[in-house]
């Protein structure tokens, strides 16, 4: 998907981002002037470790994988970024190169917000700095949750937690079914959870054998949310 930049309402798009919600029309208009739209085909690198960081990015459409590669060549997925989410916000303030890699998992459209535009707006309005701090804090909170999961949960618990990540639990209710679409390949999700692809598949099939889920390629139907949560707690 490509955007017709002539008719794209950049201020309106920015207003829908948590980083910029609540800004005045004038503030949004100023930030919009520092933004550029970039299109990436599936597999394209958006940036790599060591490249200069001159912008942060918001996904308009598509999907982005953030990852690092070990000296031995092993890839570790840090995060999968979906439409509406932003990434690399903190790096624009470090005056250092990118410390990880970003790659388009599918055809992707990004809105790049320039470092210079962000700094200019912060200098004009400290209120804007609070929005940026909130965005960076959300990312930090997410990373802390990841570290906690890796340290305290086994592989089964991490996978079940991932499947139920968007579910608001009601332990008093009855059976609650839903379908979860994996946003990327099973190998990519496994790396995101620090699991091997083989273990990831084995756990999915164990859950299916227990009649807790059914699997149809990337579609995972959870047959009973409460029972699945309880199985992970065993």
XYZ file of C-alpha atoms in Angstrom:
234
model
C 0.000 0.000 0.000
C 1.302 3.449 -0.913
C -0.059 6.779 0.236
C -1.105 9.682 -1.930
C 0.861 12.292 0.019
C -1.032 15.092 -1.722
C -4.227 14.216 0.141
C -2.794 12.681 3.319
C -3.846 14.602 6.443
C -0.647 14.392 8.478
C -1.848 16.456 11.489
C -4.935 14.267 11.809
C -2.825 11.106 11.662
C -0.432 12.445 14.324
C -3.367 13.373 16.568
C -4.283 9.678 16.703
C -0.881 8.725 18.117
C -0.536 8.545 21.923
C 2.616 10.641 21.611
C 0.728 13.567 20.098
C -2.820 13.243 21.407
C -3.958 16.385 23.162
C -1.713 18.725 21.189
C -3.261 21.853 19.718
C -3.851 22.174 15.952
C -0.929 24.600 15.723
C 1.384 22.170 17.513
C 0.286 19.303 15.278
C 0.815 21.442 12.198
C 4.381 22.274 13.252
C 5.253 18.632 13.913
C 3.622 17.592 10.640
C 6.069 19.785 8.731
C 8.943 17.687 10.077
C 7.382 14.370 9.002
C 8.013 12.308 5.913
C 6.201 9.277 4.527
C 8.324 6.299 3.553
C 7.253 3.083 1.799
C 9.064 -0.210 2.353
C 8.608 -3.529 0.593
C 8.511 -6.778 2.553
C 12.025 -7.568 3.748
C 13.405 -4.051 3.328
C 15.684 -2.804 6.088
C 14.450 0.415 7.680
C 17.639 0.955 9.632
C 20.563 -1.078 10.923
C 22.828 -1.030 13.954
C 25.363 1.771 13.679
C 23.381 4.051 11.367
C 22.714 7.622 12.476
C 19.336 8.120 14.161
C 17.711 11.216 12.690
C 14.045 10.348 13.258
C 11.629 8.132 15.084
C 8.893 6.244 13.289
C 5.149 5.571 13.428
C 3.643 2.647 11.518
C 0.772 3.771 9.292
C 0.308 0.410 7.631
C 2.191 -2.878 7.733
C 4.493 -4.359 10.343
C 8.061 -3.842 11.543
C 10.417 -6.227 13.300
C 12.979 -4.824 15.736
C 15.852 -7.225 16.283
C 19.504 -7.718 17.143
C 21.980 -10.272 15.841
C 24.518 -12.038 18.044
C 28.185 -12.359 17.025
C 27.367 -15.964 16.116
C 24.676 -14.776 13.715
C 21.660 -15.709 15.844
C 18.720 -13.307 15.532
C 16.716 -12.167 18.565
C 13.442 -10.365 17.932
C 12.965 -7.543 20.434
C 9.545 -6.346 19.369
C 6.985 -6.476 16.558
C 5.534 -3.049 15.778
C 1.996 -2.820 14.376
C -0.041 0.030 12.825
C -0.428 3.015 15.136
C 2.622 2.117 17.200
C 5.850 4.104 17.238
C 9.461 3.079 17.733
C 12.947 4.557 18.233
C 11.539 7.507 20.205
C 14.182 7.331 22.944
C 17.066 7.052 20.495
C 16.475 10.506 19.003
C 17.627 12.029 22.311
C 20.786 9.954 22.764
C 22.863 11.444 19.935
C 24.056 7.921 19.236
C 23.553 5.545 16.294
C 20.781 2.958 16.205
C 21.478 0.109 18.640
C 19.242 -2.425 16.883
C 17.846 -3.260 13.455
C 14.406 -2.620 11.984
C 12.965 -4.555 9.040
C 9.595 -4.517 7.286
C 7.859 -7.868 7.787
C 5.303 -7.015 5.097
C 4.845 -4.086 2.720
C 4.901 -1.184 5.151
C 4.236 2.558 5.220
C 5.950 4.614 7.920
C 5.623 8.195 9.047
C 9.098 9.371 10.043
C 9.192 12.226 12.564
C 12.485 14.086 12.340
C 14.725 14.497 15.355
C 15.143 18.198 14.594
C 11.398 18.769 14.514
C 10.927 17.050 17.878
C 13.709 19.006 19.562
C 12.430 22.308 18.138
C 8.960 21.615 19.508
C 10.301 20.674 22.953
C 12.250 23.936 23.060
C 9.068 25.850 22.255
C 6.691 23.971 24.522
C 7.681 21.938 27.638
C 4.169 20.418 27.526
C 5.233 18.518 24.431
C 8.173 17.039 26.350
C 5.702 15.368 28.704
C 4.100 13.553 25.771
C 7.494 12.299 24.654
C 8.390 11.191 28.185
C 5.108 9.288 28.427
C 5.872 7.447 25.189
C 9.383 6.527 26.300
C 8.041 5.420 29.691
C 5.501 3.103 28.050
C 8.300 1.460 26.074
C 10.430 1.092 29.215
C 7.498 -0.457 31.092
C 7.029 -2.963 28.274
C 10.719 -3.933 28.368
C 10.607 -4.379 32.145
C 7.613 -6.699 31.734
C 9.596 -8.701 29.186
C 12.555 -9.070 31.549
C 10.195 -10.118 34.346
C 8.579 -12.742 32.123
C 11.920 -14.177 31.004
C 13.144 -14.373 34.609
C 10.016 -15.683 36.342
C 7.996 -17.578 33.743
C 8.685 -20.801 31.870
C 8.216 -21.107 28.113
C 4.651 -22.388 28.390
C 3.645 -19.443 30.579
C 5.284 -16.923 28.250
C 3.467 -18.327 25.218
C 0.086 -18.414 26.988
C 0.676 -14.886 28.263
C 1.379 -13.771 24.719
C -1.812 -15.366 23.394
C -3.820 -13.661 26.141
C -1.939 -10.336 26.027
C -4.972 -8.316 24.928
C -7.552 -10.106 27.071
C -9.088 -8.401 30.082
C -9.486 -11.296 32.450
C -12.779 -11.896 34.263
C -12.145 -14.873 36.486
C -15.762 -14.905 37.654
C -17.163 -15.411 34.179
C -17.771 -18.625 32.321
C -16.200 -19.909 29.135
C -14.768 -17.160 26.996
C -13.619 -18.020 23.485
C -11.712 -15.817 21.065
C -9.448 -15.970 18.041
C -5.921 -14.582 18.079
C -4.079 -13.829 14.845
C -0.322 -14.196 15.105
C 1.114 -10.968 13.644
C 4.167 -12.697 12.171
C 5.562 -16.137 11.432
C 5.767 -18.630 14.267
C 9.571 -18.470 14.118
C 9.476 -14.683 14.572
C 7.037 -14.903 17.480
C 9.162 -17.634 19.060
C 12.225 -15.387 18.899
C 10.209 -12.538 20.417
C 9.418 -14.842 23.387
C 12.991 -16.188 23.614
C 11.839 -19.665 22.584
C 13.117 -21.961 19.880
C 10.730 -22.474 16.935
C 10.610 -26.173 17.757
C 9.583 -25.557 21.367
C 7.050 -22.944 20.290
C 5.367 -25.399 17.916
C 5.493 -28.205 20.480
C 3.726 -26.080 23.106
C 1.043 -24.996 20.631
C 0.344 -28.619 19.720
C 0.264 -29.604 23.394
C -2.359 -26.922 24.030
C -4.300 -28.148 21.018
C -4.128 -31.741 22.254
C -5.526 -30.547 25.604
C -8.428 -29.026 23.641
C -7.570 -25.543 24.879
C -6.922 -24.110 21.420
C -7.265 -24.974 17.749
C -4.670 -23.952 15.176
C -5.300 -22.834 11.602
C -1.995 -21.493 10.293
C -1.621 -18.124 12.050
C -5.137 -18.191 13.489
C -5.232 -19.499 17.060
C -8.740 -20.067 18.428
C -8.782 -20.118 22.215
C -11.608 -22.411 23.280
C -11.681 -21.440 26.955
C -9.697 -18.444 28.178
C -10.088 -19.295 31.860
C -8.914 -22.887 31.391
C -5.977 -21.770 29.261
C -4.908 -19.306 31.938
C -5.220 -21.979 34.578
C -3.156 -24.435 32.524
C -0.347 -21.920 32.335
C -0.406 -21.507 36.113
C 0.187 -25.203 36.747
